[in-house]
Short mmCIF file of C-alpha atoms and ligand atoms in Angstrom, two decimals:
data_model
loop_
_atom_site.label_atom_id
_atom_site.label_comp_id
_atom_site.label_asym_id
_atom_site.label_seq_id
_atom_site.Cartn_x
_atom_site.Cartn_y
_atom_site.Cartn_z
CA UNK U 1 192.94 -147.81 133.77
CA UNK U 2 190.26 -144.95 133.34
CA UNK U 3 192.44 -142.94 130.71
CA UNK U 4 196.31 -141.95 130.49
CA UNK U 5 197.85 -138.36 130.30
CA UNK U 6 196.93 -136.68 126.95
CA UNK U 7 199.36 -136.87 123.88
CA UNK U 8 202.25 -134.51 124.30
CA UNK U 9 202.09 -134.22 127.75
CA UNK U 10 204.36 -135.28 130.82
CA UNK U 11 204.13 -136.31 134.48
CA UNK U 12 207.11 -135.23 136.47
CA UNK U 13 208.00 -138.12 139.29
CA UNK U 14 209.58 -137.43 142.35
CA UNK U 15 212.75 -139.20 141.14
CA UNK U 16 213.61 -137.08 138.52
CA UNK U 17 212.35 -133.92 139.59
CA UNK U 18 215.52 -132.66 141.20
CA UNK U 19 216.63 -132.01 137.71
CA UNK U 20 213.64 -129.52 137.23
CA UNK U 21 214.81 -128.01 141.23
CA UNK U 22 218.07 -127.24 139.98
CA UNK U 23 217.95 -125.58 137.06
CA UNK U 24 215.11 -123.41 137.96
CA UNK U 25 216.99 -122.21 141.64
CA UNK U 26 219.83 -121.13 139.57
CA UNK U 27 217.95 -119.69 136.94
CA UNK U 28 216.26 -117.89 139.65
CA UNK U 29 219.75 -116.93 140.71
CA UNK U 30 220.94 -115.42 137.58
CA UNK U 31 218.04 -113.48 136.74
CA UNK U 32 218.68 -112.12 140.31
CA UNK U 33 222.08 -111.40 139.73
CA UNK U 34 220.97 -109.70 137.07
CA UNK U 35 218.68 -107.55 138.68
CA UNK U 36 215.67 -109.11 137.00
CA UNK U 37 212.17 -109.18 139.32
CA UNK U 38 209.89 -112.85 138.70
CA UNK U 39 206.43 -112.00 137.00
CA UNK U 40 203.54 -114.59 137.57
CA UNK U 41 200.83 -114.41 134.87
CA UNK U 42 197.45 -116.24 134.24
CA UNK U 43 197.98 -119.69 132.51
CA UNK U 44 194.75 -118.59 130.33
CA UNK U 45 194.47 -115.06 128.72
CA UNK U 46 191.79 -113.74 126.07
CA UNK U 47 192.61 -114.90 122.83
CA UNK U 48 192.36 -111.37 121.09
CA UNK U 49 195.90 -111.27 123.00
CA UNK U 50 197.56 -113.89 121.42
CA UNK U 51 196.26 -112.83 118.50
CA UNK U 52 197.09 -109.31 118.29
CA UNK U 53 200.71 -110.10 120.30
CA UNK U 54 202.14 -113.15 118.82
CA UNK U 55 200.63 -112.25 115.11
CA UNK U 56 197.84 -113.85 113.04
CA UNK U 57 200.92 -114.83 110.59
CA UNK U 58 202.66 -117.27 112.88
CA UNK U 59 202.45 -121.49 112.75
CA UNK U 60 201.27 -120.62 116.35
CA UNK U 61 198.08 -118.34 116.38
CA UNK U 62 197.49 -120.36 112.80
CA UNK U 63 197.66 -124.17 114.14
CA UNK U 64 198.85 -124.34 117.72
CA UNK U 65 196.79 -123.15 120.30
CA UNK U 66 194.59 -124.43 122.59
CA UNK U 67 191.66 -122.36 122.85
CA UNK U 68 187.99 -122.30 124.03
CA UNK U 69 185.04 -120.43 124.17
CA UNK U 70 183.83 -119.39 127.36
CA UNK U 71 180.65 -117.85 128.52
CA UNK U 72 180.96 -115.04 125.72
CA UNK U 73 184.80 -114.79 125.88
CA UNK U 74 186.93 -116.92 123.50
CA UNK U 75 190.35 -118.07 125.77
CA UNK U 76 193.63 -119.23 125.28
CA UNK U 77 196.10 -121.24 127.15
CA UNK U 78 199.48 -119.66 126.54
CA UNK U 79 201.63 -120.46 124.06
CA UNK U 80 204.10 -118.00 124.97
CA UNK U 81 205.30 -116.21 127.77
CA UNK U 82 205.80 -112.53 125.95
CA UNK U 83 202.29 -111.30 125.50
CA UNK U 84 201.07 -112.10 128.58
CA UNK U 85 204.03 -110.28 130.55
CA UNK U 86 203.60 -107.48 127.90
CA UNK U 87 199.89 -107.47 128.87
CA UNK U 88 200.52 -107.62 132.56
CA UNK U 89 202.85 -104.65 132.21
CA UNK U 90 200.35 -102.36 130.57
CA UNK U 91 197.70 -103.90 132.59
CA UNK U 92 199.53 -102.73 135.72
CA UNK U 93 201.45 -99.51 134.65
CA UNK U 94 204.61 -100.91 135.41
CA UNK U 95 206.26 -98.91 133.14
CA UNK U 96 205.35 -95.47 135.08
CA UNK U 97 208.10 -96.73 137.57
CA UNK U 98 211.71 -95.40 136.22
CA UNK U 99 212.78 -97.51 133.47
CA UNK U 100 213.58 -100.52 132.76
CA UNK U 101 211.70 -102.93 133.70
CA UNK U 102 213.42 -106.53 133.94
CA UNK U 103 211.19 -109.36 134.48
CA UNK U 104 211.94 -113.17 134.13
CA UNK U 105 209.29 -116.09 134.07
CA UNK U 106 209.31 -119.82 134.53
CA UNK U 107 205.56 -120.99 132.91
CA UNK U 108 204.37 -123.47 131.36
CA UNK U 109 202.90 -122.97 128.08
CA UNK U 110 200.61 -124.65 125.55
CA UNK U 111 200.95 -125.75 121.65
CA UNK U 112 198.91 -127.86 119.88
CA UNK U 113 201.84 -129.81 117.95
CA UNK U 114 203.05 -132.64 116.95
CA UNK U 115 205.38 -134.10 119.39
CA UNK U 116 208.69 -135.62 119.25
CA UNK U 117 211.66 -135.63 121.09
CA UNK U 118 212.45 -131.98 122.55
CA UNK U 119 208.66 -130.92 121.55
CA UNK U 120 205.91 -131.44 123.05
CA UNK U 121 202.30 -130.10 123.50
CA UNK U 122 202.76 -128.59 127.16
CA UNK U 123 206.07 -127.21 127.54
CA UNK U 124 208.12 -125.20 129.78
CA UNK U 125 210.09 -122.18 129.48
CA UNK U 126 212.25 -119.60 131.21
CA UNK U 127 212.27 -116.47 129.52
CA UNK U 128 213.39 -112.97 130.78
CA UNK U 129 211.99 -109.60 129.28
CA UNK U 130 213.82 -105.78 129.60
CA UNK U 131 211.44 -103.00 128.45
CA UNK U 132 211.83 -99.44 128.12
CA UNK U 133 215.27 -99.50 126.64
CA UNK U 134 216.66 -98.33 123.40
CA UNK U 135 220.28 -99.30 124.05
CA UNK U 136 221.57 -102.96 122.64
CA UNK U 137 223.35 -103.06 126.01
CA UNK U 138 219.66 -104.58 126.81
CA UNK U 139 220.47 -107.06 124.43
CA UNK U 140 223.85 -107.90 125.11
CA UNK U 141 223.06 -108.71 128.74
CA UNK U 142 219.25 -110.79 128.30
CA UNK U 143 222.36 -112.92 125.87
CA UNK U 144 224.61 -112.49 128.50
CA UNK U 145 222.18 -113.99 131.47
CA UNK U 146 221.28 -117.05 128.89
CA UNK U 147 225.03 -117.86 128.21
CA UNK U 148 226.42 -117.78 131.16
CA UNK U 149 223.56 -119.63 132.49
CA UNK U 150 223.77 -122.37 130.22
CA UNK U 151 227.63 -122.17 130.52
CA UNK U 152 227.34 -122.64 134.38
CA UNK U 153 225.18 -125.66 133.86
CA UNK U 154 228.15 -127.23 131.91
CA UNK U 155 227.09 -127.31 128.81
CA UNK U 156 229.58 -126.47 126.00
CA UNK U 157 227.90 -127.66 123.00
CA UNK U 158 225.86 -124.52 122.17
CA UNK U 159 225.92 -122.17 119.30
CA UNK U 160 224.97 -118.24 119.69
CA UNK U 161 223.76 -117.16 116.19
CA UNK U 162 222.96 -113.70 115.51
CA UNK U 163 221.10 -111.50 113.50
CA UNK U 164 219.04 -108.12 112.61
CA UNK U 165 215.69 -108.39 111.30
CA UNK U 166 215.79 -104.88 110.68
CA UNK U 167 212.97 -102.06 111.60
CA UNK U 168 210.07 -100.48 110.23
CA UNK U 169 211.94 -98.07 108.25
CA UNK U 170 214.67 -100.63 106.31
CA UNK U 171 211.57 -104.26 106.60
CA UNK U 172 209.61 -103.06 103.79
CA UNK U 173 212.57 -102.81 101.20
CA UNK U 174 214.07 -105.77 102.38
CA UNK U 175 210.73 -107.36 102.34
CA UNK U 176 210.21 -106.53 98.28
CA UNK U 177 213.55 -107.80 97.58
CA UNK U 178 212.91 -111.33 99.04
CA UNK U 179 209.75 -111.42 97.30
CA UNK U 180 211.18 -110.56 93.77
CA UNK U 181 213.59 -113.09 94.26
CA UNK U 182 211.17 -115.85 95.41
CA UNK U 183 208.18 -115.00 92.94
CA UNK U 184 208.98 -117.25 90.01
CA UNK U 185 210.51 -120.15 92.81
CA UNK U 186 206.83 -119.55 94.39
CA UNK U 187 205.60 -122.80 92.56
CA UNK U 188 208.02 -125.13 94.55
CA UNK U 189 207.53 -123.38 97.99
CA UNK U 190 206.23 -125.93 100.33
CA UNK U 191 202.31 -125.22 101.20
CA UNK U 192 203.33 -123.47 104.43
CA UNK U 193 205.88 -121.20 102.53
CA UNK U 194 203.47 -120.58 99.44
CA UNK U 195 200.71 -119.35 102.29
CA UNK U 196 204.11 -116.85 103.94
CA UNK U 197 204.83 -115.30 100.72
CA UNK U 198 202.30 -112.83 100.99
CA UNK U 199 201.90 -112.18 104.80
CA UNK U 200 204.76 -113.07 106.06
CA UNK U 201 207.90 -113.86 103.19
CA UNK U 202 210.55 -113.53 106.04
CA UNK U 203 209.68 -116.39 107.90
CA UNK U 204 210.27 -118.43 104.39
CA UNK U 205 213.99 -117.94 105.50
CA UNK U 206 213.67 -120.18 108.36
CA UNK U 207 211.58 -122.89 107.11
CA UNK U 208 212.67 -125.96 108.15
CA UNK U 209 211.92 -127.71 104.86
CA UNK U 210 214.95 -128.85 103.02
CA UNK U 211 212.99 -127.91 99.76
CA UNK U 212 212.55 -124.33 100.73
CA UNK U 213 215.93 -123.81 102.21
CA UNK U 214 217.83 -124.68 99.06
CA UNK U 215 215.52 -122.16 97.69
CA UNK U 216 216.43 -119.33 99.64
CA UNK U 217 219.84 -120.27 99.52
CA UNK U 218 220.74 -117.21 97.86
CA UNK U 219 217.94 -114.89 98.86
CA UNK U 220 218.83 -111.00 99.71
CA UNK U 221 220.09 -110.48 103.01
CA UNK U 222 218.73 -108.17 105.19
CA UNK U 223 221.76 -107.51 107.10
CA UNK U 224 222.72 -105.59 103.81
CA UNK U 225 219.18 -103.64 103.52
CA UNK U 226 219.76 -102.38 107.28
CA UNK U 227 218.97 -99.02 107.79
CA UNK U 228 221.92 -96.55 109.43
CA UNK U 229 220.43 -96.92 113.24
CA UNK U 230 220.09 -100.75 112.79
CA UNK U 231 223.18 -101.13 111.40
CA UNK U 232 225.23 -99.19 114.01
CA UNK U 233 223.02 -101.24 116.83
CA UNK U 234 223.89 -104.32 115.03
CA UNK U 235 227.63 -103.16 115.15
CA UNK U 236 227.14 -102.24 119.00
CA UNK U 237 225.48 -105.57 119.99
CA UNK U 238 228.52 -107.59 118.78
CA UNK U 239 230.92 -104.92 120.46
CA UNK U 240 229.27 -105.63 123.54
CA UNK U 241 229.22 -109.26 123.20
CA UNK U 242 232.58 -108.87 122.28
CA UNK U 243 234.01 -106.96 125.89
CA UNK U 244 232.20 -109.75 126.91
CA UNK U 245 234.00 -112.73 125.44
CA UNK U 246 230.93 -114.18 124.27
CA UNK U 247 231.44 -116.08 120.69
CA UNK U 248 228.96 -116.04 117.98
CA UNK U 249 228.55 -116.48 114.39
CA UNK U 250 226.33 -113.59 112.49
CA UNK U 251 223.47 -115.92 110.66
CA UNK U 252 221.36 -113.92 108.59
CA UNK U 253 218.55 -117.01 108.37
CA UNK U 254 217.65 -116.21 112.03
CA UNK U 255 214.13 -114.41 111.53
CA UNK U 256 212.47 -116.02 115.17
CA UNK U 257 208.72 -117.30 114.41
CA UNK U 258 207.20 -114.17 115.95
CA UNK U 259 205.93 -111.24 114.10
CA UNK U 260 207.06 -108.81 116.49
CA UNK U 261 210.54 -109.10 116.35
CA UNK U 262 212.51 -105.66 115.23
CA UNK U 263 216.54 -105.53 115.09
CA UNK U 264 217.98 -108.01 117.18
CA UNK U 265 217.50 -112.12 116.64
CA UNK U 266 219.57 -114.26 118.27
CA UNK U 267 219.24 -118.33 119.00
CA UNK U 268 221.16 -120.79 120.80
CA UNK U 269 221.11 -124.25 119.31
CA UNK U 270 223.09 -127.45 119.46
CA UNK U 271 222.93 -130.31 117.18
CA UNK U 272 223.59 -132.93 120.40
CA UNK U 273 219.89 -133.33 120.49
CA UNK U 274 218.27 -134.36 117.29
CA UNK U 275 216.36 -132.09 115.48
CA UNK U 276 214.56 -130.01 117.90
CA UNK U 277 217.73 -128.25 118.65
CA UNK U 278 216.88 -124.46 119.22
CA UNK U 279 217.35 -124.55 123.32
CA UNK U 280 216.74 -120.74 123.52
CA UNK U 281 215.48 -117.98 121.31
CA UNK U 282 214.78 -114.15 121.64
CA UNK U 283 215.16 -110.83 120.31
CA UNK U 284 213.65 -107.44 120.34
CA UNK U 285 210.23 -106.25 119.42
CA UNK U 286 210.24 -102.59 119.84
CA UNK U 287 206.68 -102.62 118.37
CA UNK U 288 205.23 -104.95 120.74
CA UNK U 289 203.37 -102.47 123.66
CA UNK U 290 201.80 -100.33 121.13
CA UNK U 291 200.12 -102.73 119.30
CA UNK U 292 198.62 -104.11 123.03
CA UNK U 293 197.48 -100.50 123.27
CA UNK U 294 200.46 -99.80 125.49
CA UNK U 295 202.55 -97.28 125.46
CA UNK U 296 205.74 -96.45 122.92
CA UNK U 297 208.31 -98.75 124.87
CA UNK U 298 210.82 -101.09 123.13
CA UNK U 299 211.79 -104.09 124.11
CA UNK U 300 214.02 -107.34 124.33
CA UNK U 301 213.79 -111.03 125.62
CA UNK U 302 214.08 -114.34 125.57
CA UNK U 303 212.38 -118.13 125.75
CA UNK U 304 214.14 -120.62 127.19
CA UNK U 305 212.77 -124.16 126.49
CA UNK U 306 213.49 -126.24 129.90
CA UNK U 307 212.86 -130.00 128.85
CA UNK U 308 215.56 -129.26 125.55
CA UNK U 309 217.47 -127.98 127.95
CA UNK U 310 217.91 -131.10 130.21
CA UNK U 311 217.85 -133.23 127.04
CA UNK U 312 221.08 -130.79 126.30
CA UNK U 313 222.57 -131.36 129.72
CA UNK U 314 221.80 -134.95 129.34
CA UNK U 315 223.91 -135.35 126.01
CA UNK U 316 226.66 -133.54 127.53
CA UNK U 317 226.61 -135.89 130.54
CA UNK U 318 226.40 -133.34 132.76
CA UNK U 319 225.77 -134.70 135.79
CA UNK U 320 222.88 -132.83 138.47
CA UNK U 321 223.78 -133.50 142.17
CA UNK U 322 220.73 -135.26 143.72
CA UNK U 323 218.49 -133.62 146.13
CA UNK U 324 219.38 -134.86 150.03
CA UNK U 325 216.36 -136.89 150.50
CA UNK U 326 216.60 -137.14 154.52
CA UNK U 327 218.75 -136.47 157.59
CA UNK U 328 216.83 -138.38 159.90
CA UNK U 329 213.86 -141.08 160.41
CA UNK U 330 212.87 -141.27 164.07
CA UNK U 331 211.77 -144.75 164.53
CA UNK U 332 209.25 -145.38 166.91
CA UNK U 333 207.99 -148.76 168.88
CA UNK U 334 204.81 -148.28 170.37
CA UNK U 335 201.87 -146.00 171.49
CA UNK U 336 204.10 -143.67 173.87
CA UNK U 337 207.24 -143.98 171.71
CA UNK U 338 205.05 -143.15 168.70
CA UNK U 339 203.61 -139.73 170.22
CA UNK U 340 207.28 -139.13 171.38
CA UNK U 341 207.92 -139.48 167.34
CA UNK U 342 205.58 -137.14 166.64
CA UNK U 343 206.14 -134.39 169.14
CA UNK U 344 210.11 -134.24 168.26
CA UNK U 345 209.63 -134.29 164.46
CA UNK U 346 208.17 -130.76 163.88
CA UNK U 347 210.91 -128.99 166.38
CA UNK U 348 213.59 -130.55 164.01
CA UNK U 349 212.08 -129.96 161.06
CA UNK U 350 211.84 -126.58 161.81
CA UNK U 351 215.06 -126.47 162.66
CA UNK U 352 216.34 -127.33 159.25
CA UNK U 353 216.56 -131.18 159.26
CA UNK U 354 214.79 -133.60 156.90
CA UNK U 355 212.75 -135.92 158.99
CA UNK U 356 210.52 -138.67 158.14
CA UNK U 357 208.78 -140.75 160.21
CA UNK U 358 207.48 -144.02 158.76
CA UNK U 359 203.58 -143.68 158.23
CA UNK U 360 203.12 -147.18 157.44
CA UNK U 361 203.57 -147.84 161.18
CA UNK U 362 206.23 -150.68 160.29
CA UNK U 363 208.04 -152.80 162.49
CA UNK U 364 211.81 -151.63 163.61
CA UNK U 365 213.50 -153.72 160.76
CA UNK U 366 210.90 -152.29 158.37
CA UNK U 367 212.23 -148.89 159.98
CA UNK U 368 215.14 -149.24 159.69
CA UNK U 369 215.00 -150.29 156.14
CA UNK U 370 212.75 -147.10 154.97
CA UNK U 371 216.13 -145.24 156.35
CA UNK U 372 218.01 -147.03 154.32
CA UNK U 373 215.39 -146.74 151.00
CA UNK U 374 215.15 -142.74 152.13
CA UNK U 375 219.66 -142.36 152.04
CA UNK U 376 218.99 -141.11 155.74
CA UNK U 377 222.06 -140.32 157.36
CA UNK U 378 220.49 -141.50 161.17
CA UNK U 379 218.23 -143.17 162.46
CA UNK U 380 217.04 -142.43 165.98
CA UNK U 381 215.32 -145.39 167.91
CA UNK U 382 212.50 -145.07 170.28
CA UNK U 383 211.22 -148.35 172.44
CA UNK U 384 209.45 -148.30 176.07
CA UNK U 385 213.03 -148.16 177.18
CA UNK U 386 214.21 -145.45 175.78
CA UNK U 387 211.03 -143.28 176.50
CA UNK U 388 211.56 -144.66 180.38
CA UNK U 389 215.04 -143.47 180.24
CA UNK U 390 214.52 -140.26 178.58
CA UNK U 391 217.18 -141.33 176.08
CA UNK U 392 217.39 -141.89 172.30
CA UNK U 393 219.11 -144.54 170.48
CA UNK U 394 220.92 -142.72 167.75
CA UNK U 395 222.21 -145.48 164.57
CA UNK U 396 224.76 -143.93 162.37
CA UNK U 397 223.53 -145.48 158.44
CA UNK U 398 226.80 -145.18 157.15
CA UNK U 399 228.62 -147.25 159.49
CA UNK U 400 225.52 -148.87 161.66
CA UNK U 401 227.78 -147.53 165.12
CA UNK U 402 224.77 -146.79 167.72
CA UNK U 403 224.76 -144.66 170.90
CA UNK U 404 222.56 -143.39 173.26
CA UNK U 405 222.03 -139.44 173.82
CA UNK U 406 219.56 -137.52 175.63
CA UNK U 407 216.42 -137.34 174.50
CA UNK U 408 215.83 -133.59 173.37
CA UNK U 409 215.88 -131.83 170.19
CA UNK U 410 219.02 -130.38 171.15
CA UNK U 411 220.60 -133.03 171.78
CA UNK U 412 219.47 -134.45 168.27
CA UNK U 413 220.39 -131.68 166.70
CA UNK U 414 223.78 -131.50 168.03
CA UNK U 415 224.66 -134.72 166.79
CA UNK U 416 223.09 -135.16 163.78
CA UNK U 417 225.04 -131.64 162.80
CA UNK U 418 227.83 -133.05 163.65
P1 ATP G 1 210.74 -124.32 117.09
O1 ATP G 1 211.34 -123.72 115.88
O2 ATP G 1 211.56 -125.42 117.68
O3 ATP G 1 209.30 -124.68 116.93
P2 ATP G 1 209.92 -121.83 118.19
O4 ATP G 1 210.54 -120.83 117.30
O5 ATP G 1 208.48 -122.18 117.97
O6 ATP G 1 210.79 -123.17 118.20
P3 ATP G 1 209.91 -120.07 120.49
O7 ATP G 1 208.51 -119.67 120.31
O8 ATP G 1 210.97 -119.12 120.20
O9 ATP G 1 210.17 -121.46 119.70
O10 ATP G 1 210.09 -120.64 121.97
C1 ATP G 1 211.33 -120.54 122.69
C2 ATP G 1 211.87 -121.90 123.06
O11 ATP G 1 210.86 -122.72 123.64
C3 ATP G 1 212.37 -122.72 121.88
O12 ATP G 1 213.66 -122.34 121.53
C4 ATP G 1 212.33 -124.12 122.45
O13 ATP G 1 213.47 -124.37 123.26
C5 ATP G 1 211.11 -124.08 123.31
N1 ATP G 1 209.94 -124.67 122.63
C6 ATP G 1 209.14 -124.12 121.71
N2 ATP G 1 208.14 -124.95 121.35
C7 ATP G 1 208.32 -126.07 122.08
C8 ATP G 1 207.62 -127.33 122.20
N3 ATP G 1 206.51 -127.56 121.49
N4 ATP G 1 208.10 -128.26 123.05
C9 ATP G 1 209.21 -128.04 123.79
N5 ATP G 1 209.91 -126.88 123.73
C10 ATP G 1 209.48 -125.91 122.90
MG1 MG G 2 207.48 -123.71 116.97
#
């Protein structure tokens, strides 16, 4: 074999890919229901993006992406689906349309990690974004789309955790605080940590190390440095999700990994799935457009990570219905029967069946058996006879009855439908 598919990377086979069918139509669903418009960006972007909208303090611009020179251009494969729809919007003036904008994405994107269960190095992610609004009623409903998308997929098992990062005005004293309390633990930090406490000593909340989180087990909270407007919008965020009946627990460790996060942080996780168990995370960034040169406009979103998602749905045995494969395989003996094959499968395909006809060119048993293999529900027969007699030979797979109709697409229609 010439060479296999690089580390961290997966090929989707027609036999499982219904899964992926499923939860991306209803995704697709919700976010219309919603009143949320699909965005389709570049899989590549300049790097100065990434850099400028994800944050030269995260693990990601740091150690995770994938980027090349070329030409004279340095680019990126995206590792994120934010700063490209960000981009896009600026790019394209959406925002001079009345406000808000709601977009949602399905994308792949790209991190150079190490992989594991629930992680690997080309992803996939849903993600919605709502810019332009100031009112946590944005926020209640990009949580309200991702529960009660997950909770229509049957999966119980998730946990809505909460927080407020705070803002520009009530950060900084926060910010001091943590780092008073951490200075004289900075010694037994982990690496990572030791290199945050400087740029970025929030994230040190959320380090996964057990080390560090004993640490910070009593660090200063921010939710009790918030200044009066986050405060009340953290107060109106869980009134909303309240009306809603949506249950969560207020966790003030949820910082996200992105710099651009302001007031709201919320995550969804589950411990059904090992240790990779954030499914979704999101928040606001109110400071996002203007430092892509856009615009003042706030906003608020969400990443969805598909393949944790299916490993969630898997561990709650939630079953997804399989995909009809086929209505019908028109099998053909012969030159004449063949081209009569041929010239009724595009009629009924059009109108709506699932036809196949067998391009190996098999025998009738060999037919008859693809029908079987392909969970076709008839099969219609077509010898010298037939084509003589204008008829079709019409085998019902369940119960193997046959009978002979008319040969027209009608009348192949009609019965098949029936
Ligand atoms: P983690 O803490 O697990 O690394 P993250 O904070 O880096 O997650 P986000 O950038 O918020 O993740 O991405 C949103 C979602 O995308 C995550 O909650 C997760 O479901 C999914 N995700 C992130 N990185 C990966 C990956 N390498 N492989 C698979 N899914 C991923
Ligand atoms: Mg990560």
């Amino acid at each position: 074999m010439l060479t296999k598919a690089p580390k961290g990377t997966k090929d989707l086979l027609p036999k499982e890919v219904y899964k992926w069918h499923f939860i991306e139509e209803k995704f697709r669903k919700f976010c219309e229901s919603y009143g949320f418009g699909e965005i389709r960006t570049p899989v590549f972007e300049h790097t100065e993006l990434f850099i400028r909208g994800v944050g030269d303090t995260t693990d990601i611009v740091q150690k995770e992406m994938y980027t090349w020179e070329q030409g004279k251009r340095s680019l990126t494969l995206r590792p994120e689906g934010t700063a490209s729809a960000m981009r896009s919007i600026i790019e394209n003036k959406l925002y001079s349309e009345p406000l808000p904008i709601k977009l949602y994405y399905n994308i792949p994107c790209f991190r150079y990690e190490k992989p594991q269960s629930g992680r690997l190095r080309q992803f996939h992610q849903f993600g919605t974004e709502i810019l332009g609004s100031d009112s946590m009623l944005a926020d209640s409903e990009s949580i309200s789309l991702a529960y009660w998308f997950m909770k229509d997929l049957g999966i119980d098992s998730l946990n809505l955790e909460i927080n407020s990062v705070g803002c520009s005005e009530c950060k900084p004293a926060h910010r001091d605080a943590l780092k008073d309390f951490l200075r004289d633990k900075y010694d037994d930090l982990c690496p990572t940590c030791q290199d945050r406490f400087e740029r970025n000593p929030m994230r040190i909340l959320d380090c996964k190390n057990p080390g560090c989180q004993e640490l910070v087990k009593d660090a200063p909270n921010m939710l009790d440095h918030l200044c009066e407007s986050c405060s009340s919008d953290f107060e109106d965020l869980k009134e909303n999700l309240d009306a809603e009946g949506i249950s969560y627990k207020v966790n003030p460790r949820i910082v996200r990994g992105l710099d651009y996060y302001t007031k709201t942080a919320f995550e969804f996780t589950t411990d059904t799935i090992g240790a990779q168990g954030t499914v979704c995370g999101g928040g606001r960034y109110n400071k996002l457009s203007e430092e892509l040169g856009g615009p003042e406009m706030s906003g608020v979103g969400f990443g969805m990570g598909k393949e944790r998602l299916l490993l969630v749905l898997e561990a709650s045995g939630v079953e997804i219905p399989k995909e009809e494969q086929c209505d019908l395989v028109i099998a053909f003996m012969g030159r004449e029967a063949k081209k009569k094959a041929i010239s009724l499968a595009t009629p009924l395909r059009k109108a709506g069946l699932k036809v196949i006809l067998d391009t190996m060119e098999r025998g009738l048993k060999g037919q008859l058996k693809l029908a079987d293999r392909s969970n076709a529900k008839f099969t219609a027969i077509l010898g010298e006879d037939e084509i003589n007699k204008n008829i079709v030979i019409l085998r019902d797979m369940n119960d193997s009855e046959q009978r002979e109709i008319p040969c027209s697409v009608e009348d192949i229609l009609n019965n098949v439908n029936k």
